Amino acid sequence: MGQKVNPKGLRLGVIYNWNSRWFFSNKRAYREALKYDLKIRDTLMKKLAFASVTQIDIERAINKITLIIYSVKPGMIIGRGGKGLEDIKRYIAPYLRGSEGKESKLDIKIEPVKKPYLSAYFVGQSIAEKLVRGFPHRSVVHNAMNRVIEATGKGVKIQLGGRIAGAEISRREKYFQGTIPTSTIREEIDYADYPALTKSGYIGIKIWICK
């Protein structure tokens, strides 16, 4: 079972909480809120990639939206004099709708990620950046796994898929270090997948980290 489902989805409600937290009895409001949440998350992940954002949580009240942004470099998001927060409000202004369809108040919280190498999304992002720049894939992956173990991770598994190192035929390679009990629900397993667009095409990166 642990090999076939998203490890975070399997642990929702047990270890992990939902990234969007709200409830609407009106089906239309529920549908609209879900659509806007996806657009907000997608927009901010792209716009704030320079600050290594790993997760965005969204909480909705009747006329208030709270964004919780987890970042490795929070100072780069806030900017000088809070200019960065104004930019965020401008990016997501079209998606600020409350349960009544009216524009909602926005509250932004920036949370620092204290151990970035225990975040699967950050590890995937750092591997992808190096693969795009042409670094040897094995040394990049082994270096990332060593950094995870140094950051007190119990185990890490990384899978690459695609035309690795410019090969003519795509293949998959898996790398392990430590222990990854994917079927043990009480174990805190972080998972992420991240695409790397290299000269030969996309290489898919999947990361499992046992915290």
mmCIF file of C-alpha atoms in Angstrom:
data_model
loop_
_atom_site.group_PDB
_atom_site.id
_atom_site.type_symbol
_atom_site.label_atom_id
_atom_site.label_comp_id
_atom_site.label_asym_id
_atom_site.label_seq_id
_atom_site.Cartn_x
_atom_site.Cartn_y
_atom_site.Cartn_z
ATOM 1 C CA MET A 1 0.000 0.000 0.000
ATOM 2 C CA GLY A 2 2.780 2.434 0.935
ATOM 3 C CA GLN A 3 4.333 2.098 -2.517
ATOM 4 C CA LYS A 4 1.123 2.934 -4.408
ATOM 5 C CA VAL A 5 -0.319 6.011 -2.691
ATOM 6 C CA ASN A 6 0.989 9.459 -1.800
ATOM 7 C CA PRO A 7 2.625 9.041 1.661
ATOM 8 C CA LYS A 8 1.216 12.383 2.847
ATOM 9 C CA GLY A 9 -2.300 11.519 1.647
ATOM 10 C CA LEU A 10 -2.136 8.189 3.502
ATOM 11 C CA ARG A 11 -1.299 10.042 6.755
ATOM 12 C CA LEU A 12 -3.833 12.902 6.460
ATOM 13 C CA GLY A 13 -5.689 13.311 9.737
ATOM 14 C CA VAL A 14 -3.187 11.063 11.559
ATOM 15 C CA ILE A 15 0.104 13.001 11.343
ATOM 16 C CA TYR A 16 -0.523 15.683 8.699
ATOM 17 C CA ASN A 17 -3.259 18.309 8.529
ATOM 18 C CA TRP A 18 -4.929 19.542 5.342
ATOM 19 C CA ASN A 19 -3.173 22.371 3.457
ATOM 20 C CA SER A 20 -6.548 24.067 2.913
ATOM 21 C CA ARG A 21 -8.635 24.419 6.068
ATOM 22 C CA TRP A 22 -12.220 25.615 5.721
ATOM 23 C CA PHE A 23 -15.792 24.367 5.434
ATOM 24 C CA PHE A 24 -18.721 25.628 3.340
ATOM 25 C CA SER A 25 -22.217 24.130 3.383
ATOM 26 C CA ASN A 26 -22.961 25.792 0.036
ATOM 27 C CA LYS A 27 -21.718 23.452 -2.740
ATOM 28 C CA ARG A 28 -21.058 26.300 -5.162
ATOM 29 C CA ALA A 29 -18.963 28.202 -2.565
ATOM 30 C CA TYR A 30 -17.006 25.010 -1.836
ATOM 31 C CA ARG A 31 -16.237 24.520 -5.527
ATOM 32 C CA GLU A 32 -15.147 28.138 -6.005
ATOM 33 C CA ALA A 33 -12.953 28.127 -2.883
ATOM 34 C CA LEU A 34 -11.198 24.935 -3.988
ATOM 35 C CA LYS A 35 -10.528 26.392 -7.442
ATOM 36 C CA TYR A 36 -9.169 29.667 -6.006
ATOM 37 C CA ASP A 37 -6.969 27.817 -3.489
ATOM 38 C CA LEU A 38 -5.327 25.818 -6.277
ATOM 39 C CA LYS A 39 -4.706 28.990 -8.285
ATOM 40 C CA ILE A 40 -3.303 30.879 -5.264
ATOM 41 C CA ARG A 41 -0.945 27.999 -4.423
ATOM 42 C CA ASP A 42 0.198 27.550 -8.036
ATOM 43 C CA THR A 43 0.755 31.311 -8.555
ATOM 44 C CA LEU A 44 2.732 31.827 -5.340
ATOM 45 C CA MET A 45 4.873 28.683 -5.772
ATOM 46 C CA LYS A 46 6.042 30.061 -9.138
ATOM 47 C CA LYS A 47 6.411 33.713 -8.090
ATOM 48 C CA LEU A 48 8.209 32.930 -4.803
ATOM 49 C CA ALA A 49 10.482 30.128 -6.074
ATOM 50 C CA PHE A 50 13.500 32.409 -5.427
ATOM 51 C CA ALA A 51 12.769 32.224 -1.655
ATOM 52 C CA SER A 52 12.542 28.375 -1.635
ATOM 53 C CA VAL A 53 8.888 28.171 -0.532
ATOM 54 C CA THR A 54 8.127 24.597 0.559
ATOM 55 C CA GLN A 55 4.445 24.763 1.543
ATOM 56 C CA ILE A 56 1.469 27.137 1.509
ATOM 57 C CA ASP A 57 -1.469 26.647 3.897
ATOM 58 C CA ILE A 58 -4.749 28.471 3.343
ATOM 59 C CA GLU A 59 -7.366 29.073 6.051
ATOM 60 C CA ARG A 60 -10.720 30.639 5.184
ATOM 61 C CA ALA A 61 -13.206 32.305 7.538
ATOM 62 C CA ILE A 62 -16.413 34.079 6.394
ATOM 63 C CA ASN A 63 -14.708 37.278 5.232
ATOM 64 C CA LYS A 64 -11.045 36.554 5.946
ATOM 65 C CA ILE A 65 -8.322 34.496 4.254
ATOM 66 C CA THR A 66 -5.127 33.575 6.112
ATOM 67 C CA LEU A 67 -2.085 32.537 4.062
ATOM 68 C CA ILE A 68 0.688 30.687 5.904
ATOM 69 C CA ILE A 69 3.815 30.548 3.726
ATOM 70 C CA TYR A 70 6.674 28.258 4.797
ATOM 71 C CA SER A 71 9.969 29.452 3.332
ATOM 72 C CA VAL A 72 13.681 28.678 3.699
ATOM 73 C CA LYS A 73 14.468 32.388 3.079
ATOM 74 C CA PRO A 74 11.584 34.332 4.688
ATOM 75 C CA GLY A 75 13.424 37.681 4.576
ATOM 76 C CA MET A 76 13.466 37.565 0.769
ATOM 77 C CA ILE A 77 9.655 37.296 0.700
ATOM 78 C CA ILE A 78 9.012 40.134 3.153
ATOM 79 C CA GLY A 79 11.454 42.470 1.368
ATOM 80 C CA ARG A 80 12.484 45.945 2.411
ATOM 81 C CA GLY A 81 9.731 47.655 4.402
ATOM 82 C CA GLY A 82 7.261 44.830 3.704
ATOM 83 C CA LYS A 83 7.223 45.516 -0.053
ATOM 84 C CA GLY A 84 7.174 41.777 -0.774
ATOM 85 C CA LEU A 85 3.896 41.306 1.090
ATOM 86 C CA GLU A 86 2.260 43.991 -1.062
ATOM 87 C CA ASP A 87 3.471 42.114 -4.154
ATOM 88 C CA ILE A 88 1.871 38.909 -2.862
ATOM 89 C CA LYS A 89 -1.454 40.706 -2.367
ATOM 90 C CA ARG A 90 -1.248 42.001 -5.928
ATOM 91 C CA TYR A 91 -0.514 38.535 -7.370
ATOM 92 C CA ILE A 92 -3.504 36.863 -5.731
ATOM 93 C CA ALA A 93 -5.994 39.777 -5.744
ATOM 94 C CA PRO A 94 -8.223 38.109 -8.432
ATOM 95 C CA TYR A 95 -8.674 35.001 -6.226
ATOM 96 C CA LEU A 96 -9.700 36.670 -2.944
ATOM 97 C CA ARG A 97 -13.316 35.640 -2.638
ATOM 98 C CA GLY A 98 -15.076 34.670 0.597
ATOM 99 C CA SER A 99 -17.982 32.283 1.112
ATOM 100 C CA GLU A 100 -20.462 34.979 0.027
ATOM 101 C CA GLY A 101 -18.554 35.731 -3.184
ATOM 102 C CA LYS A 102 -17.324 39.083 -1.800
ATOM 103 C CA GLU A 103 -13.697 40.152 -1.594
ATOM 104 C CA SER A 104 -12.095 38.956 1.645
ATOM 105 C CA LYS A 105 -9.552 40.432 4.036
ATOM 106 C CA LEU A 106 -6.097 38.899 3.606
ATOM 107 C CA ASP A 107 -3.719 38.018 6.440
ATOM 108 C CA ILE A 108 -0.227 36.762 5.451
ATOM 109 C CA LYS A 109 2.068 34.854 7.830
ATOM 110 C CA ILE A 110 5.620 33.914 6.844
ATOM 111 C CA GLU A 111 7.022 30.899 8.714
ATOM 112 C CA PRO A 112 10.737 29.958 8.474
ATOM 113 C CA VAL A 113 11.747 26.371 7.639
ATOM 114 C CA LYS A 114 14.381 25.605 10.282
ATOM 115 C CA LYS A 115 15.685 22.354 8.739
ATOM 116 C CA PRO A 116 15.301 22.734 4.962
ATOM 117 C CA TYR A 117 16.899 19.366 4.183
ATOM 118 C CA LEU A 118 14.041 17.619 6.022
ATOM 119 C CA SER A 119 11.597 19.134 3.488
ATOM 120 C CA ALA A 120 11.135 16.846 0.474
ATOM 121 C CA TYR A 121 10.011 19.750 -1.735
ATOM 122 C CA PHE A 122 13.160 21.778 -0.989
ATOM 123 C CA VAL A 123 15.421 18.752 -1.644
ATOM 124 C CA GLY A 124 13.632 18.123 -4.970
ATOM 125 C CA GLN A 125 13.982 21.788 -5.943
ATOM 126 C CA SER A 126 17.724 21.834 -5.139
ATOM 127 C CA ILE A 127 18.345 18.584 -7.101
ATOM 128 C CA ALA A 128 16.377 19.932 -10.093
ATOM 129 C CA GLU A 129 18.378 23.186 -10.162
ATOM 130 C CA LYS A 130 21.667 21.263 -10.297
ATOM 131 C CA LEU A 131 20.457 18.811 -12.962
ATOM 132 C CA VAL A 132 19.331 21.723 -15.155
ATOM 133 C CA ARG A 133 22.830 23.237 -14.831
ATOM 134 C CA GLY A 134 24.407 19.956 -16.010
ATOM 135 C CA PHE A 135 25.878 18.534 -12.782
ATOM 136 C CA PRO A 136 26.445 14.702 -12.697
ATOM 137 C CA HIS A 137 23.194 13.191 -11.412
ATOM 138 C CA ARG A 138 24.738 10.570 -9.094
ATOM 139 C CA SER A 139 26.904 13.028 -7.183
ATOM 140 C CA VAL A 140 23.963 15.465 -6.906
ATOM 141 C CA VAL A 141 21.649 12.764 -5.484
ATOM 142 C CA HIS A 142 24.235 11.320 -3.059
ATOM 143 C CA ASN A 143 25.139 14.795 -1.835
ATOM 144 C CA ALA A 144 21.426 15.561 -1.203
ATOM 145 C CA MET A 145 20.930 12.262 0.665
ATOM 146 C CA ASN A 146 23.964 12.929 2.862
ATOM 147 C CA ARG A 147 22.600 16.399 3.719
ATOM 148 C CA VAL A 148 19.237 14.842 4.711
ATOM 149 C CA ILE A 149 20.914 12.326 7.045
ATOM 150 C CA GLU A 150 23.097 15.108 8.530
ATOM 151 C CA ALA A 151 19.885 17.065 9.260
ATOM 152 C CA THR A 152 18.783 14.163 11.562
ATOM 153 C CA GLY A 153 16.622 12.422 8.946
ATOM 154 C CA LYS A 154 16.120 8.678 9.626
ATOM 155 C CA GLY A 155 16.090 7.798 5.936
ATOM 156 C CA VAL A 156 15.692 9.089 2.384
ATOM 157 C CA LYS A 157 14.711 7.610 -0.969
ATOM 158 C CA ILE A 158 15.133 9.474 -4.272
ATOM 159 C CA GLN A 159 13.882 8.322 -7.669
ATOM 160 C CA LEU A 160 14.836 9.877 -11.016
ATOM 161 C CA GLY A 161 12.892 9.119 -14.193
ATOM 162 C CA GLY A 162 13.468 10.268 -17.781
ATOM 163 C CA ARG A 163 16.428 10.750 -20.121
ATOM 164 C CA ILE A 164 18.949 10.777 -17.291
ATOM 165 C CA ALA A 165 22.351 12.232 -18.280
ATOM 166 C CA GLY A 166 21.063 12.752 -21.836
ATOM 167 C CA ALA A 167 20.501 9.024 -22.528
ATOM 168 C CA GLU A 168 18.590 8.129 -25.711
ATOM 169 C CA ILE A 169 16.211 5.806 -23.837
ATOM 170 C CA SER A 170 14.478 6.995 -20.681
ATOM 171 C CA ARG A 171 14.942 4.983 -17.505
ATOM 172 C CA ARG A 172 14.332 5.098 -13.752
ATOM 173 C CA GLU A 173 16.981 5.082 -11.054
ATOM 174 C CA LYS A 174 16.340 4.699 -7.312
ATOM 175 C CA TYR A 175 18.680 5.655 -4.483
ATOM 176 C CA PHE A 176 18.243 4.777 -0.794
ATOM 177 C CA GLN A 177 19.891 5.722 2.469
ATOM 178 C CA GLY A 178 18.618 4.870 5.944
ATOM 179 C CA THR A 179 15.107 3.513 6.506
ATOM 180 C CA ILE A 180 11.825 4.517 4.774
ATOM 181 C CA PRO A 181 8.871 2.562 6.285
ATOM 182 C CA THR A 182 6.254 3.773 3.770
ATOM 183 C CA SER A 183 3.452 1.539 5.111
ATOM 184 C CA THR A 184 3.914 2.539 8.779
ATOM 185 C CA ILE A 185 1.306 5.271 9.211
ATOM 186 C CA ARG A 186 2.710 6.588 12.508
ATOM 187 C CA GLU A 187 6.068 7.356 10.811
ATOM 188 C CA GLU A 188 6.371 10.950 9.557
ATOM 189 C CA ILE A 189 7.212 10.549 5.857
ATOM 190 C CA ASP A 190 7.505 13.709 3.769
ATOM 191 C CA TYR A 191 7.014 13.276 0.013
ATOM 192 C CA ALA A 192 7.318 15.535 -3.019
ATOM 193 C CA ASP A 193 7.768 15.276 -6.767
ATOM 194 C CA TYR A 194 9.496 17.951 -8.819
ATOM 195 C CA PRO A 195 10.230 18.230 -12.585
ATOM 196 C CA ALA A 196 13.647 19.257 -13.941
ATOM 197 C CA LEU A 197 13.636 20.570 -17.532
ATOM 198 C CA THR A 198 17.084 19.622 -18.885
ATOM 199 C CA LYS A 199 18.433 19.947 -22.441
ATOM 200 C CA SER A 200 17.362 16.339 -23.143
ATOM 201 C CA GLY A 201 13.825 16.808 -21.779
ATOM 202 C CA TYR A 202 12.072 16.495 -18.446
ATOM 203 C CA ILE A 203 13.512 14.410 -15.617
ATOM 204 C CA GLY A 204 10.990 13.609 -12.897
ATOM 205 C CA ILE A 205 12.292 13.637 -9.333
ATOM 206 C CA LYS A 206 10.478 11.904 -6.453
ATOM 207 C CA ILE A 207 11.663 12.250 -2.864
ATOM 208 C CA TRP A 208 10.643 10.385 0.288
ATOM 209 C CA ILE A 209 12.126 11.568 3.621
ATOM 210 C CA CYS A 210 11.571 9.838 6.953
ATOM 211 C CA LYS A 211 11.843 12.555 9.588
#
